[in-house]
XYZ file of C-alpha atoms in Angstrom:
533
model
C 9.465 -23.083 22.284
C 8.540 -21.102 25.368
C 10.532 -18.119 24.086
C 8.749 -18.249 20.708
C 5.362 -18.380 22.429
C 6.254 -15.390 24.598
C 7.456 -13.445 21.576
C 4.229 -14.191 19.702
C 2.105 -13.092 22.660
C 4.083 -9.875 23.047
C 3.850 -9.236 19.303
C 0.066 -9.664 19.345
C -0.127 -7.246 22.275
C 2.060 -4.842 20.296
C -0.399 -4.973 17.389
C -3.188 -3.934 19.729
C -1.126 -1.173 21.322
C -0.122 0.124 17.902
C -3.670 0.160 16.562
C -4.974 2.025 19.623
C -2.135 4.483 20.186
C -1.356 5.304 16.567
C 2.332 4.597 17.245
C 3.928 2.885 14.240
C 4.227 -0.841 14.892
C 7.774 -0.677 13.550
C 9.098 0.636 16.848
C 7.317 -1.954 18.966
C 8.543 -4.919 16.927
C 12.071 -3.557 16.675
C 12.007 -3.174 20.450
C 11.055 -6.831 20.829
C 13.991 -7.865 18.650
C 16.439 -5.614 20.516
C 15.178 -6.931 23.867
C 15.782 -10.509 22.722
C 19.189 -9.858 21.163
C 22.625 -8.934 22.397
C 22.609 -6.763 25.523
C 18.944 -7.769 25.926
C 16.961 -10.077 28.189
C 17.702 -13.306 26.312
C 21.141 -12.282 24.955
C 20.541 -14.004 21.608
C 23.588 -13.534 19.378
C 22.584 -13.081 15.740
C 24.772 -11.461 13.085
C 23.720 -13.125 9.819
C 23.077 -10.114 7.585
C 22.608 -12.293 4.485
C 19.795 -14.330 6.080
C 18.204 -11.120 7.353
C 18.276 -9.672 3.854
C 16.654 -12.774 2.286
C 13.898 -12.968 4.898
C 13.421 -9.217 4.720
C 12.931 -9.331 0.960
C 10.389 -12.142 1.329
C 8.504 -10.173 3.977
C 8.541 -7.052 1.798
C 6.969 -8.995 -1.064
C 4.092 -10.042 1.222
C 3.701 -6.513 2.620
C 3.646 -4.969 -0.867
C 1.112 -7.574 -2.006
C -1.116 -6.790 0.967
C -0.797 -3.066 0.285
C -1.632 -3.495 -3.393
C -4.712 -5.597 -2.617
C -6.028 -2.818 -0.387
C -5.375 -0.022 -2.898
C -8.490 1.444 -4.498
C -7.875 2.085 -8.169
C -10.263 5.028 -8.356
C -8.261 6.812 -5.624
C -4.761 5.992 -6.800
C -5.293 6.483 -10.548
C -5.070 10.308 -10.501
C -2.032 10.072 -8.200
C 0.115 7.845 -10.437
C 1.933 10.624 -12.351
C 2.770 12.535 -9.159
C 3.868 9.359 -7.359
C 6.064 8.378 -10.312
C 7.740 11.796 -10.278
C 8.412 11.436 -6.550
C 9.830 7.962 -7.130
C 12.198 9.062 -9.901
C 13.056 12.767 -9.725
C 12.331 12.883 -6.004
C 14.617 9.966 -5.203
C 17.445 11.591 -7.160
C 17.036 14.867 -5.226
C 16.831 13.057 -1.891
C 19.911 10.919 -2.554
C 22.013 13.898 -3.648
C 21.085 16.217 -0.773
C 21.286 13.544 1.948
C 24.598 12.192 0.652
C 26.097 15.696 0.625
C 25.007 16.208 4.222
C 26.415 12.838 5.307
C 29.748 13.609 3.608
C 30.302 17.217 4.670
C 28.618 17.233 8.083
C 29.330 13.714 9.370
C 32.592 13.015 7.534
C 31.625 9.810 5.714
C 33.415 9.022 2.467
C 31.388 9.484 -0.699
C 30.567 5.800 -1.191
C 29.180 5.444 2.330
C 27.375 8.775 2.024
C 25.744 7.783 -1.271
C 24.674 4.432 0.188
C 23.014 6.146 3.149
C 21.382 8.712 0.856
C 19.942 5.948 -1.319
C 18.900 3.698 1.568
C 16.872 6.338 3.403
C 15.161 7.605 0.229
C 12.567 4.815 0.394
C 9.352 5.660 2.255
C 7.047 3.313 4.136
C 3.300 3.824 3.646
C 2.470 1.249 6.335
C 4.100 3.469 8.965
C 2.296 6.557 7.656
C -1.177 5.024 7.577
C -0.792 3.342 10.963
C -0.359 6.826 12.423
C -3.109 8.446 10.316
C -5.649 5.673 10.905
C -7.822 8.058 12.910
C -7.162 11.133 10.742
C -8.537 10.482 7.238
C -6.791 12.432 4.491
C -8.028 13.440 1.031
C -7.854 10.585 -1.449
C -5.340 12.558 -3.525
C -2.835 12.733 -0.648
C -3.200 9.116 0.446
C -3.042 8.000 -3.183
C 0.255 9.799 -3.790
C 1.834 8.545 -0.552
C 0.719 4.974 -1.092
C 1.721 4.818 -4.755
C 5.068 6.448 -3.956
C 5.850 3.770 -1.376
C 5.011 1.070 -3.909
C 7.081 2.639 -6.706
C 10.208 4.023 -5.051
C 11.509 0.704 -3.733
C 12.666 -0.329 -7.221
C 14.959 2.630 -8.067
C 16.298 2.722 -4.524
C 17.271 -0.976 -4.608
C 19.076 -0.447 -7.918
C 21.002 2.536 -6.527
C 21.977 0.776 -3.278
C 23.230 -2.281 -5.173
C 25.177 -0.067 -7.598
C 26.807 1.946 -4.804
C 27.628 -1.240 -2.875
C 29.365 -2.927 -5.821
C 33.126 -2.994 -5.566
C 34.936 -0.943 -8.141
C 33.866 2.313 -9.816
C 30.201 3.217 -9.807
C 28.476 3.331 -13.192
C 27.838 6.698 -14.797
C 24.594 8.399 -13.859
C 23.051 7.915 -17.299
C 23.752 4.163 -17.098
C 21.974 4.010 -13.724
C 19.043 5.995 -15.129
C 18.785 3.605 -18.048
C 18.857 0.561 -15.746
C 16.183 2.045 -13.527
C 13.924 2.884 -16.479
C 14.355 -0.569 -18.020
C 13.716 -2.458 -14.774
C 10.663 -0.348 -14.000
C 9.254 -0.915 -17.504
C 9.805 -4.678 -17.318
C 8.394 -4.851 -13.790
C 5.299 -2.861 -14.771
C 4.669 -5.064 -17.805
C 5.049 -8.247 -15.767
C 2.824 -6.961 -12.956
C 0.043 -5.921 -15.321
C 0.202 -9.198 -17.263
C 0.252 -11.462 -14.203
C -2.458 -9.454 -12.450
C -4.760 -9.485 -15.474
C -4.275 -13.190 -16.180
C -4.739 -14.066 -12.508
C -7.925 -12.036 -12.106
C -9.339 -13.429 -15.352
C -8.688 -16.976 -14.217
C -10.138 -16.513 -10.733
C -13.290 -14.899 -12.132
C -13.926 -17.712 -14.614
C -12.697 -20.809 -12.758
C -14.622 -21.965 -9.684
C -12.242 -23.358 -7.062
C -13.526 -26.351 -5.054
C -13.334 -24.531 -1.687
C -13.739 -20.884 -0.704
C -10.596 -21.061 1.439
C -8.503 -21.591 -1.688
C -9.284 -18.124 -3.062
C -7.127 -16.189 -0.544
C -4.233 -18.594 -1.081
C -4.572 -18.353 -4.855
C -4.615 -14.547 -4.798
C -1.462 -14.309 -2.681
C 0.249 -16.980 -4.775
C -0.481 -15.035 -7.973
C 0.837 -11.804 -6.447
C 4.036 -13.458 -5.206
C 4.546 -15.143 -8.587
C 4.586 -11.661 -10.157
C 7.655 -10.849 -8.073
C 9.325 -14.113 -9.108
C 8.652 -13.566 -12.807
C 9.777 -9.946 -12.634
C 13.042 -10.907 -10.942
C 13.701 -13.716 -13.434
C 13.431 -11.380 -16.424
C 15.619 -8.752 -14.683
C 12.756 -6.390 -13.971
C 11.581 -4.752 -10.774
C 9.948 -7.543 -8.808
C 8.721 -5.089 -6.172
C 6.835 -3.000 -8.719
C 5.505 -6.178 -10.378
C 4.030 -7.587 -7.171
C 2.484 -4.232 -6.219
C 0.784 -3.718 -9.601
C -0.364 -7.342 -9.838
C -1.879 -7.166 -6.358
C -3.562 -3.842 -7.163
C -5.201 -5.318 -10.275
C -6.346 -8.361 -8.296
C -7.684 -6.122 -5.546
C -9.871 -4.192 -7.978
C -11.098 -7.167 -10.014
C -14.231 -8.021 -7.937
C -13.036 -11.514 -7.135
C -15.184 -14.084 -5.300
C -14.919 -14.267 -1.486
C -13.112 -10.952 -1.375
C -13.595 -10.108 2.354
C -12.056 -13.461 3.305
C -9.168 -12.840 0.914
C -8.606 -9.362 2.335
C -8.565 -10.662 5.903
C -6.116 -13.399 4.964
C -3.790 -10.879 3.309
C -3.986 -8.583 6.344
C -2.985 -11.448 8.620
C -0.043 -12.394 6.416
C 1.012 -8.758 6.277
C 1.063 -8.499 10.073
C 3.055 -11.731 10.395
C 5.552 -10.518 7.799
C 6.016 -7.220 9.619
C 6.413 -8.875 12.998
C 8.973 -11.403 11.779
C 10.922 -8.863 9.743
C 11.154 -6.211 12.460
C 12.036 -8.680 15.202
C 14.826 -10.098 13.023
C 16.154 -6.603 12.282
C 16.143 -5.850 16.005
C 18.132 -9.020 16.653
C 20.781 -7.929 14.139
C 21.530 -4.760 16.107
C 24.054 -4.551 18.931
C 22.682 -1.749 21.155
C 25.980 -0.641 22.709
C 27.404 -0.066 19.209
C 24.621 2.395 18.430
C 25.797 5.001 20.960
C 28.783 6.120 18.897
C 26.581 6.623 15.830
C 23.653 8.313 17.558
C 24.527 11.942 16.818
C 25.690 11.288 13.224
C 22.330 9.591 12.657
C 20.512 12.594 14.127
C 22.428 14.987 11.844
C 21.797 12.905 8.708
C 18.143 12.533 9.666
C 17.830 16.278 10.164
C 19.199 16.906 6.665
C 16.854 14.287 5.239
C 13.726 15.478 7.054
C 14.158 19.260 6.989
C 15.992 19.774 3.684
C 15.995 16.739 1.376
C 12.399 15.556 1.739
C 10.771 19.017 1.343
C 12.977 19.739 -1.708
C 12.097 16.316 -3.104
C 8.366 16.960 -2.749
C 8.244 20.553 -3.967
C 10.589 20.001 -6.943
C 8.911 16.746 -8.048
C 5.403 18.144 -7.744
C 6.069 21.479 -9.489
C 4.169 20.369 -12.636
C 1.100 19.482 -10.541
C -1.370 21.955 -9.140
C -1.415 20.797 -5.547
C -2.065 23.141 -2.582
C 0.986 23.974 -0.534
C -0.711 22.465 2.526
C -0.798 19.040 0.876
C 2.832 19.353 -0.189
C 3.801 20.324 3.346
C 2.060 17.266 4.782
C 3.678 14.983 2.195
C 7.051 16.453 3.149
C 6.550 15.560 6.799
C 4.842 12.235 6.025
C 7.928 10.661 4.467
C 8.304 8.100 7.238
C 11.093 5.580 6.901
C 10.227 2.049 7.981
C 11.508 -1.453 7.414
C 12.736 -0.963 3.848
C 15.716 1.319 4.672
C 16.907 -1.008 7.434
C 16.704 -4.033 5.135
C 18.460 -2.184 2.326
C 21.213 -1.263 4.778
C 22.108 -4.976 4.917
C 23.061 -4.956 1.207
C 26.452 -3.216 1.747
C 27.047 -5.499 4.752
C 26.596 -8.598 2.576
C 28.734 -7.030 -0.179
C 31.540 -6.359 2.314
C 31.643 -2.586 1.828
C 34.072 -0.874 4.191
C 32.225 0.820 7.047
C 28.942 -0.957 6.229
C 28.278 -1.786 9.886
C 28.391 1.907 10.718
C 26.054 2.623 7.814
C 23.587 0.073 9.201
C 23.780 1.562 12.699
C 23.209 5.097 11.412
C 20.200 4.012 9.366
C 18.754 2.050 12.297
C 19.024 4.981 14.710
C 17.727 7.434 12.098
C 14.608 5.363 11.413
C 13.802 4.894 15.108
C 14.430 8.496 16.208
C 12.597 10.229 13.379
C 9.674 7.802 13.428
C 9.255 8.728 17.101
C 9.317 12.420 16.162
C 7.271 12.395 12.960
C 4.761 9.694 13.820
C 2.945 11.314 16.761
C 2.985 14.761 15.125
C 1.455 13.738 11.777
C -2.191 13.777 12.962
C -1.628 17.158 14.599
C -0.085 18.574 11.415
C -2.941 17.256 9.257
C -5.441 19.020 11.491
C -3.340 22.194 11.715
C -3.153 22.399 7.926
C -6.913 21.788 7.785
C -6.727 18.990 5.248
C -8.011 16.148 7.444
C -11.370 14.965 6.136
C -14.484 14.219 8.148
C -14.116 10.628 9.483
C -17.892 10.171 9.159
C -17.590 10.135 5.369
C -19.565 7.377 3.711
C -17.971 3.986 4.171
C -17.656 1.546 1.329
C -19.993 -1.425 1.266
C -18.507 -4.804 2.061
C -19.711 -7.079 -0.739
C -18.672 -10.728 -0.938
C -19.514 -12.814 -3.986
C -19.881 -16.589 -3.974
C -20.243 -18.095 -7.462
C -23.063 -20.595 -8.047
C -21.551 -22.266 -11.093
C -24.147 -24.989 -11.652
C -27.002 -22.473 -11.404
C -25.120 -19.834 -13.422
C -25.651 -17.242 -10.736
C -24.036 -15.429 -7.810
C -24.874 -14.942 -4.147
C -23.825 -11.500 -2.907
C -23.367 -10.879 0.804
C -23.719 -7.131 1.391
C -22.723 -5.553 4.725
C -24.089 -2.040 5.368
C -21.503 -0.110 7.449
C -22.100 2.920 9.602
C -22.205 6.085 7.501
C -23.613 4.326 4.446
C -26.424 6.221 2.726
C -28.224 2.947 2.178
C -29.606 3.446 5.696
C -33.320 4.200 5.439
C -33.614 3.034 1.825
C -36.417 0.560 1.231
C -35.690 -2.705 -0.566
C -37.937 -1.701 -3.457
C -36.070 1.587 -3.781
C -32.789 -0.209 -4.500
C -34.098 -0.683 -8.070
C -31.838 -3.653 -8.757
C -31.639 -4.816 -12.381
C -34.007 -7.549 -13.509
C -32.436 -10.858 -12.555
C -31.319 -9.695 -9.080
C -33.290 -9.730 -5.824
C -32.745 -9.284 -2.080
C -33.708 -12.664 -0.637
C -32.712 -12.321 3.030
C -31.869 -9.635 5.591
C -29.864 -10.377 8.738
C -30.480 -7.798 11.491
C -29.404 -7.998 15.134
C -28.606 -11.673 14.766
C -32.004 -12.534 13.282
C -32.802 -13.221 9.632
C -36.022 -12.569 7.726
C -37.290 -12.349 4.165
C -37.791 -8.651 3.366
C -40.788 -7.040 1.719
C -40.371 -4.275 -0.889
C -41.231 -1.755 1.836
C -38.617 -3.037 4.320
C -36.280 -0.164 5.264
C -32.607 -1.065 5.533
C -30.458 -0.031 8.474
C -26.815 0.344 9.438
C -25.391 -3.019 10.435
C -27.747 -5.030 8.235
C -26.395 -7.815 6.082
C -28.203 -8.585 2.843
C -28.160 -11.724 0.763
C -28.698 -10.833 -2.891
C -29.130 -13.497 -5.557
C -28.237 -12.460 -9.113
C -27.984 -14.168 -12.458
C -24.550 -14.214 -14.046
C -25.228 -11.544 -16.744
C -26.365 -8.886 -14.237
C -23.990 -9.632 -11.364
C -21.727 -6.638 -12.071
C -24.670 -4.280 -12.670
C -26.267 -5.366 -9.373
C -23.050 -4.792 -7.430
C -22.536 -1.425 -9.104
C -26.080 -0.388 -8.227
C -25.657 -1.435 -4.579
C -22.464 0.584 -4.270
C -24.118 3.573 -5.936
C -26.983 3.537 -3.419
C -24.460 3.187 -0.596
C -22.731 6.361 -1.797
C -25.685 8.420 -2.998
C -28.787 7.058 -1.262
C -32.088 6.318 -2.927
C -31.599 9.159 -5.433
C -28.403 7.644 -6.817
C -28.530 7.806 -10.592
C -30.575 10.972 -10.813
C -27.891 12.791 -8.813
C -25.093 11.430 -10.993
C -23.968 8.677 -8.618
C -23.776 5.247 -10.156
C -26.219 3.484 -12.431
C -29.938 3.963 -12.183
C -30.554 0.252 -12.128
C -33.765 -1.476 -12.948
C -33.081 -1.604 -16.667
C -34.547 -4.535 -18.439
C -31.983 -6.788 -20.030
C -32.135 -6.647 -23.785
C -29.899 -6.660 -26.807
C -28.069 -3.540 -25.635
C -27.348 -4.872 -22.133
C -23.988 -6.484 -22.950
C -22.811 -3.249 -24.569
C -23.963 -1.210 -21.597
C -22.164 -3.592 -19.282
C -19.019 -3.272 -21.339
C -19.244 0.540 -21.231
C -19.691 0.580 -17.469
C -16.885 -1.759 -16.629
C -13.286 -0.828 -17.435
C -10.480 -3.333 -17.426
C -8.210 -2.186 -14.594
C -5.119 -3.615 -16.238
C -5.611 -1.446 -19.350
C -6.154 1.636 -17.179
C -2.950 0.919 -15.234
C -1.018 0.688 -18.486
C -2.582 3.931 -19.717
C -1.741 5.759 -16.484
C 1.824 4.496 -16.505
C 2.278 5.986 -19.963
C 1.058 9.301 -18.577
C 3.928 9.583 -16.113
C 6.226 10.588 -18.933
C 4.266 13.796 -19.308
C 4.812 16.723 -16.959
C 1.258 17.353 -15.878
C -1.739 15.768 -14.267
C -3.246 12.769 -15.978
C -6.501 11.627 -14.515
C -6.771 8.753 -16.956
C -9.956 7.689 -18.689
C -13.162 8.952 -17.196
C -15.345 6.301 -15.620
C -18.539 5.464 -17.475
C -21.724 5.178 -15.506
């Protein structure tokens, strides 16, 4: 019990160190596991690769759900075709080049080389964004990197399992067909579960606000279960379902987001510590230089070829492609996937695991600290003072057929200085209370809003979406939003045309996801349907 308490305290301290230093948390948690395991302080002997794989998969489901919930559809939508190309064509290029390097330069047999090539072809967005937390990138770059990390797990898992199966490996066209089928089934399941879940949560009032975060995570995890049951990609299903839920304007969203963040951190901590326990440090010495050589091939040759070949049909600046090439950090996924050949009993699988472990640690140490510098050197880092998104929480008032919106005005929001009367909310919505510096008061139409204020806005059910849209528009464009082409003008009187206007303004995210997924079969940019204002 004392050991568990100490581990938890150290892990919490590691979270703080990681968030302040920009060092990927992966290394800190792996270090905790190594320190506890064999050759470490507590000399805990743990060699159950099968248990590690099961727990690792469960943690990955939670991490993908948390990532999907935090994905903004408007940012990731234009990036879907490019991310899909990276996850399909790019993975094939990466596996081939890395496997050739592992075979000819390190001397591994072709099965082991192909397993390593497939294992390390999966990227980890959590590691990338933990480093770039203080260096904001263009939405196009972050969208591609984030979507790629959500999409490429599925084909990589299929390849690793195929290469780890005893007997001859299936022909390449059979593997391609399996990957395409599993991705299609996983996408369909994710979209269906996400749409049904968001529809239910928007129209059914739960008895307690604390049930909403649990319900959201349960729906996302169920997408993985359904996808796996029907032989689809559960990882893609959970990511898409969580993304739809995250963009569905659900009640009590800030609380749900915080709950998901906490679960994501716990999943990472537990997964990395367990992976560290599985390693025997003195066995890593013999595989250190082979891991460095394979990592050099992957980082300097395979990843740049993967990016530039996959993104040839897209008109992206070379600076962005260069950053994406260097930003292909490998995190927990490759280490977990390296347990698959161990469980399958593949000859030399322990050496494969050791090489992957060393490769991930060494190149995360090299790439992680240099990513912010490279982003600035390439002059593609955006101004961190860019307008922040409003934090809006909605609590349904079912009996009164209304909603209570809690609106937090962050620093950088252009709502600062706007008077309450200048918000021009639609009829049926009103600012009833302002909380400023710990004190609350009822505002007048001439009350000017400030950074740090929290507003309580009461709306009737028919205009709830229009009111939220108007508040976000003012946060992005200031008091002139609407005339300058930002958001709705607000203040329209509800009439016979109001339901049609509402329908035009509000797109169903699930339908847009399906439309964008169809676009990935075309070689060219697909920005999807234009948003109506």
